[in-house]
mmCIF file with all atom_site columns, C-alpha atoms in Angstrom:
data_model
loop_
_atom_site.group_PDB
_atom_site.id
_atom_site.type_symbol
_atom_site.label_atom_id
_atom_site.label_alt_id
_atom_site.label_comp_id
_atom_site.label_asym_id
_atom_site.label_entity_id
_atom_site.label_seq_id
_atom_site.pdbx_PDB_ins_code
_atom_site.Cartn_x
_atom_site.Cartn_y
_atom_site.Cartn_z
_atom_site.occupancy
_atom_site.B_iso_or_equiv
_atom_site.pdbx_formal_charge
_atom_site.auth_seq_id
_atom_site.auth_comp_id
_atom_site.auth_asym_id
_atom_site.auth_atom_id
_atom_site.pdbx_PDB_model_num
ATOM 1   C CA . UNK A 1 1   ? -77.735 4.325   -96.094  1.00 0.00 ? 1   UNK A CA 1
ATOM 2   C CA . UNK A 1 2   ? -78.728 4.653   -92.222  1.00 0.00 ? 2   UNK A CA 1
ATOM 3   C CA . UNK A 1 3   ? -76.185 4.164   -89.729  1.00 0.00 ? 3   UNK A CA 1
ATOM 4   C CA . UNK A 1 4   ? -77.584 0.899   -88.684  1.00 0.00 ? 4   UNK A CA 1
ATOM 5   C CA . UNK A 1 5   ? -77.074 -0.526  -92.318  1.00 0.00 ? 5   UNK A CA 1
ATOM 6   C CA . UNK A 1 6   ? -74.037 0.565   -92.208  1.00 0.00 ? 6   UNK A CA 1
ATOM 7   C CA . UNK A 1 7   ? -72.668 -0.739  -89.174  1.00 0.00 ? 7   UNK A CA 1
ATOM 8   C CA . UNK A 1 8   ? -73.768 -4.173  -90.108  1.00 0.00 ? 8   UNK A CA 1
ATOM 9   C CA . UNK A 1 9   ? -71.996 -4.246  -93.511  1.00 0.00 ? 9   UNK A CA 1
ATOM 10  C CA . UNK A 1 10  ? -69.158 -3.071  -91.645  1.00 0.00 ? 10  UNK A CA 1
ATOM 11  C CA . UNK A 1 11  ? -69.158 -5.765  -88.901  1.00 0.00 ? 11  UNK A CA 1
ATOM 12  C CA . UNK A 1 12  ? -69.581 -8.099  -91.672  1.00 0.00 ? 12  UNK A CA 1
ATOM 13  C CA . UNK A 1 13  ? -66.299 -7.570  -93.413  1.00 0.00 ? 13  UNK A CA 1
ATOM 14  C CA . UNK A 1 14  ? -64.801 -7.534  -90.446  1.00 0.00 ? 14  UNK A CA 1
ATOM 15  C CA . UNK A 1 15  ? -66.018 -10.837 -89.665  1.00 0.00 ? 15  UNK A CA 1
ATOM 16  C CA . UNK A 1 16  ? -65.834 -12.255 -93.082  1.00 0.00 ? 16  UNK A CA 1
ATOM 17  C CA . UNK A 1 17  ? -62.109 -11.393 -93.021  1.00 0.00 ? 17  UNK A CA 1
ATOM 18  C CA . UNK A 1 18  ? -61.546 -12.226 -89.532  1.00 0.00 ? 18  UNK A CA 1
ATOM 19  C CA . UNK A 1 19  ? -62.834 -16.110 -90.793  1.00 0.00 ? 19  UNK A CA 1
ATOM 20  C CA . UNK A 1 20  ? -60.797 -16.273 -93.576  1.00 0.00 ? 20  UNK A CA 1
ATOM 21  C CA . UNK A 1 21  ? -57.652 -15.376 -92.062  1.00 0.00 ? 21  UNK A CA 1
ATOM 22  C CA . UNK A 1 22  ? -58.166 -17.372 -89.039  1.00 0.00 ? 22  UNK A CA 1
ATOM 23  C CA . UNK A 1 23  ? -59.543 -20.531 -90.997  1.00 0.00 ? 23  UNK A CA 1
ATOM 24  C CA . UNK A 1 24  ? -57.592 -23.691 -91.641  1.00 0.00 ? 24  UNK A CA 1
ATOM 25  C CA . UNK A 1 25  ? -60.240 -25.561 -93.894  1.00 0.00 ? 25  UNK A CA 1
ATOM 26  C CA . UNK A 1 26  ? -61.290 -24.702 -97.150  1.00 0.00 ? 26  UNK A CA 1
ATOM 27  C CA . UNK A 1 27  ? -64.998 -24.358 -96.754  1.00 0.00 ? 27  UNK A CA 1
ATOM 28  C CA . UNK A 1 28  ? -64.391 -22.164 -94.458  1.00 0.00 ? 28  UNK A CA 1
ATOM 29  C CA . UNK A 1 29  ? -61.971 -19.826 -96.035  1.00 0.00 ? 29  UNK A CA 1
ATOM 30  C CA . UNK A 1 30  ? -64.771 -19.735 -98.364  1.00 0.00 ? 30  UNK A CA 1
ATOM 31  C CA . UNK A 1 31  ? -67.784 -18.559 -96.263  1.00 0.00 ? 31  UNK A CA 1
ATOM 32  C CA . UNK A 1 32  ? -65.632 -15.972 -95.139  1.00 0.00 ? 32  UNK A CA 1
ATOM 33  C CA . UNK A 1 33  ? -64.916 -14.834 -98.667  1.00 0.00 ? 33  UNK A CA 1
ATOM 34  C CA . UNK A 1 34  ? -68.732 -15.101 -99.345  1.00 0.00 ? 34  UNK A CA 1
ATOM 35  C CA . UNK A 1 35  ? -69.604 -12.711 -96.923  1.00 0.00 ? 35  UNK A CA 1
ATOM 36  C CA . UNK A 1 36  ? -67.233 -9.902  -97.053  1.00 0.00 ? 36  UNK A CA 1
ATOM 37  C CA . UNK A 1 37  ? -68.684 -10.000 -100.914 1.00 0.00 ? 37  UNK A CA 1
ATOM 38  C CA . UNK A 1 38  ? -72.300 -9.823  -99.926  1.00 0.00 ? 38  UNK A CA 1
ATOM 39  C CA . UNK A 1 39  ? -71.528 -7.556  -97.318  1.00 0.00 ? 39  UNK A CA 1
ATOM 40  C CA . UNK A 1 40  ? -69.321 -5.166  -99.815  1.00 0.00 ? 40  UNK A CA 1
ATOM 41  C CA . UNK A 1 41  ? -72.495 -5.275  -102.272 1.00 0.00 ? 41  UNK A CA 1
ATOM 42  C CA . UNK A 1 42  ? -74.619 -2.596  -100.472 1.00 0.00 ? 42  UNK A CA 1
ATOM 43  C CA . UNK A 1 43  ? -71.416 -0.302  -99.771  1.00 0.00 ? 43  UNK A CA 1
ATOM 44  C CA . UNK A 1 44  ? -71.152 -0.212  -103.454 1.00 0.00 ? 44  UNK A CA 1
ATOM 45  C CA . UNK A 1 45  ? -74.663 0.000   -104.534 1.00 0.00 ? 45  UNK A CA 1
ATOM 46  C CA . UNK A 1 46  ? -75.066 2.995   -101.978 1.00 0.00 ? 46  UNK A CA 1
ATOM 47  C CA . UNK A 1 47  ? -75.724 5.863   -104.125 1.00 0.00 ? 47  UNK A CA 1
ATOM 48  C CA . UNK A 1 48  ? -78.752 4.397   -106.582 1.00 0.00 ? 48  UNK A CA 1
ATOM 49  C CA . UNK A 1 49  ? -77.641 5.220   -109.470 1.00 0.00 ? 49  UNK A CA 1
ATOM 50  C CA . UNK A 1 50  ? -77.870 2.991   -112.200 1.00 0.00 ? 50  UNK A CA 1
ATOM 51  C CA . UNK A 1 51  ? -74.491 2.954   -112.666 1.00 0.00 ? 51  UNK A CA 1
ATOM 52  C CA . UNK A 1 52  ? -73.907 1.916   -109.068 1.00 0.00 ? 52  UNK A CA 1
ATOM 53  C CA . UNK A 1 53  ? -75.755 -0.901  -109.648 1.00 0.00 ? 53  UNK A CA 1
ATOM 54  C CA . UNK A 1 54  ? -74.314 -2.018  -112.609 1.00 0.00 ? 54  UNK A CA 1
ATOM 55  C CA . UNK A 1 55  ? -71.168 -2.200  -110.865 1.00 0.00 ? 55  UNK A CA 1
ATOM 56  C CA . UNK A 1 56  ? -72.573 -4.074  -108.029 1.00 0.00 ? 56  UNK A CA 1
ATOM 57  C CA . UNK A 1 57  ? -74.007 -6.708  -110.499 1.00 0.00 ? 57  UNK A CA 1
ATOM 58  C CA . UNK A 1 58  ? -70.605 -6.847  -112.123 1.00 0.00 ? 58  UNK A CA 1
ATOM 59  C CA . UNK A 1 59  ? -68.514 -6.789  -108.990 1.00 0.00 ? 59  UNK A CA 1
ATOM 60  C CA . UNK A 1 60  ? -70.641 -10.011 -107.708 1.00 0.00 ? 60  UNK A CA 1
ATOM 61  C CA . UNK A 1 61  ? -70.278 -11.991 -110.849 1.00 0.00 ? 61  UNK A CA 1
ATOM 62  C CA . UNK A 1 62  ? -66.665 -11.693 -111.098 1.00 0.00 ? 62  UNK A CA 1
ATOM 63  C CA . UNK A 1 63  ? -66.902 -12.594 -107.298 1.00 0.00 ? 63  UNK A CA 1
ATOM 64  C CA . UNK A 1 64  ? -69.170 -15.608 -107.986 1.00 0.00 ? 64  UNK A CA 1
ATOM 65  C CA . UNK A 1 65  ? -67.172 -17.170 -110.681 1.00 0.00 ? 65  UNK A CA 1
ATOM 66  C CA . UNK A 1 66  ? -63.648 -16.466 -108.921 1.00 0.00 ? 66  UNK A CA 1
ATOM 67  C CA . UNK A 1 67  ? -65.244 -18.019 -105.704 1.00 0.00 ? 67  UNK A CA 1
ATOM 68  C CA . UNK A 1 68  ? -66.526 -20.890 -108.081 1.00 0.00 ? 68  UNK A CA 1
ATOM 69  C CA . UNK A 1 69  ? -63.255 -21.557 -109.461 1.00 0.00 ? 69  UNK A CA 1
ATOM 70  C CA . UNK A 1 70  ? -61.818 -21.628 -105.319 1.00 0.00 ? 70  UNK A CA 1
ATOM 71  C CA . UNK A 1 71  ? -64.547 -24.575 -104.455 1.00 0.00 ? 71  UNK A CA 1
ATOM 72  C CA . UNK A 1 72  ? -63.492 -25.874 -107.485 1.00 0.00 ? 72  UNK A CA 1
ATOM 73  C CA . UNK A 1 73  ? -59.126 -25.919 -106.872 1.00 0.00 ? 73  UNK A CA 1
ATOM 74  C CA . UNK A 1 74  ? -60.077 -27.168 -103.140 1.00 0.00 ? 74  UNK A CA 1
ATOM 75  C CA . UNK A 1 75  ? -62.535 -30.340 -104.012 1.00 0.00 ? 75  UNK A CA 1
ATOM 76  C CA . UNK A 1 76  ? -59.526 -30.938 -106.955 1.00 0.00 ? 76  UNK A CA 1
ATOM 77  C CA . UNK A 1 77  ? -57.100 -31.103 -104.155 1.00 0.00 ? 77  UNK A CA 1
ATOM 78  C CA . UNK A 1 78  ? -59.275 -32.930 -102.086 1.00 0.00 ? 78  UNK A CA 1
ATOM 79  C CA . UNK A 1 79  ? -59.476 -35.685 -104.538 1.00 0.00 ? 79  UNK A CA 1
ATOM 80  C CA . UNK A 1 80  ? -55.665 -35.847 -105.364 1.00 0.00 ? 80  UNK A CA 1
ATOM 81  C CA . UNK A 1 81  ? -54.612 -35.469 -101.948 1.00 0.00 ? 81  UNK A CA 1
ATOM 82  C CA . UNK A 1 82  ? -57.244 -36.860 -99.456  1.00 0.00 ? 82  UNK A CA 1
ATOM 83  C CA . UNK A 1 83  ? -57.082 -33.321 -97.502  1.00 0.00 ? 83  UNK A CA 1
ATOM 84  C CA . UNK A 1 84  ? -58.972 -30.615 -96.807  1.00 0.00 ? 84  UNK A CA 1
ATOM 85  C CA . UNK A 1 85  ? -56.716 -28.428 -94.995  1.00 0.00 ? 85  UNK A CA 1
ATOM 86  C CA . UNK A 1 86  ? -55.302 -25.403 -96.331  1.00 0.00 ? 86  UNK A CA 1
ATOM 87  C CA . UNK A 1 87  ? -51.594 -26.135 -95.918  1.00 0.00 ? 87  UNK A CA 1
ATOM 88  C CA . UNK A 1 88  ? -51.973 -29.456 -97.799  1.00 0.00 ? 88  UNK A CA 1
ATOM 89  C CA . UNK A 1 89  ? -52.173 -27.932 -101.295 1.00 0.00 ? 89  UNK A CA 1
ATOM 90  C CA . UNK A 1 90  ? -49.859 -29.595 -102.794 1.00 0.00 ? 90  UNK A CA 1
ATOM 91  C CA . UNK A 1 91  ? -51.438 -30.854 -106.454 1.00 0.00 ? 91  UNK A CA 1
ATOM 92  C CA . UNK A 1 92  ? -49.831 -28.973 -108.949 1.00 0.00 ? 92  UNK A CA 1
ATOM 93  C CA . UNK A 1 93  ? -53.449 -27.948 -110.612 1.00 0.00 ? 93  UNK A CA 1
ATOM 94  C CA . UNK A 1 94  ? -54.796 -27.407 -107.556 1.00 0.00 ? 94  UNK A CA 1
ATOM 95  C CA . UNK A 1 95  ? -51.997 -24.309 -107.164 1.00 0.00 ? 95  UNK A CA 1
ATOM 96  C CA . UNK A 1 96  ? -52.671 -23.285 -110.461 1.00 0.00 ? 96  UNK A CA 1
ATOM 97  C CA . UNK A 1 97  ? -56.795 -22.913 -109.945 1.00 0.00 ? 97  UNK A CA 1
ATOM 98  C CA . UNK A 1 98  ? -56.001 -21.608 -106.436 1.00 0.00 ? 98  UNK A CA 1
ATOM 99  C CA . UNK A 1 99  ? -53.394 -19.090 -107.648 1.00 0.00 ? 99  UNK A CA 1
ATOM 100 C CA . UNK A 1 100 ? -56.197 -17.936 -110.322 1.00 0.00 ? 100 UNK A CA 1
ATOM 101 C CA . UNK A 1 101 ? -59.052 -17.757 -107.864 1.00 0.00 ? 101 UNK A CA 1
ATOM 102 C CA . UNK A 1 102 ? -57.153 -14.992 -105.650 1.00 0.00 ? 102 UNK A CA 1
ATOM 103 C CA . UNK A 1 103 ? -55.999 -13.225 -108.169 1.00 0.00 ? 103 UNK A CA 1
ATOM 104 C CA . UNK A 1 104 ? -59.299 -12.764 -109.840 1.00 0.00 ? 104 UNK A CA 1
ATOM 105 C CA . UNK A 1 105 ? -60.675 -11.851 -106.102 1.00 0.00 ? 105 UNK A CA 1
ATOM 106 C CA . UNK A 1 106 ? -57.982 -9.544  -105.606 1.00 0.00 ? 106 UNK A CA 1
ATOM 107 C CA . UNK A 1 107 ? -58.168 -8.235  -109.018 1.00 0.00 ? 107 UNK A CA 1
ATOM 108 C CA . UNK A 1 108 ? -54.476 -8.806  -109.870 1.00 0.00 ? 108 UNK A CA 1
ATOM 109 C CA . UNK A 1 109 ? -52.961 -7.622  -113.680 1.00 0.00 ? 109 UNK A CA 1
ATOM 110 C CA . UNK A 1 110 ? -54.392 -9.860  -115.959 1.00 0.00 ? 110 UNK A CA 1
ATOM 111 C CA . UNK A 1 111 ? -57.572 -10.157 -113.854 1.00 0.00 ? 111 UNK A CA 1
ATOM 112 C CA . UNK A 1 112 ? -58.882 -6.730  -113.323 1.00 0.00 ? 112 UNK A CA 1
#
């Protein structure tokens, strides 16, 4: 990978992560989780191999349906609750999906 490739994928998790921590709105927790996983995609396809890329293909798939399954625990919440905002989670489901969603992102226990 050249240097300038690299440097972008780089900035990009730094910026995806820098969004999500600094967001207080659901959408926007999610773009920032959507691009630290498109920008961790070519750091883990590097070498092409075929095994590389199989684990890229897995690694966004799991990424996709976790991220999925976040959209889905925020519009739930949004229609129990009237609110968008991440410290309004208060709908019991809503936890529960949310709770799942992270874990399968973070590739907790039962998860990995």
């Amino acid at each position: 990978m050249n240097p300038q490739a690299k440097l972008i994928s780089i900035s990009s998790l730094l910026l995806g992560t820098t969004i999500t921590i600094s967001s207080s709105h659901w959408m926007m927790a999610w773009t920032g989780l959507e691009i630290n996983t498109l920008a961790i995609l070519p750091l883990i396809s590097n070498p092409h191999h075929p095994r590389a890329i199989e684990a890229a293909t897995k690694y966004f798939l799991v990424q996709a349906a976790a991220s999925t399954l976040l959209l889905f625990s925020s519009t739930t919440n949004a229609l129990f609750t009237g609110q968008w905002d991440i410290t309004q989670l208060t709908h019991p489901t809503s936890c529960l999906l949310l709770t799942t969603a992270i874990s399968i992102k973070l590739g907790l226990v039962p998860f990995h």
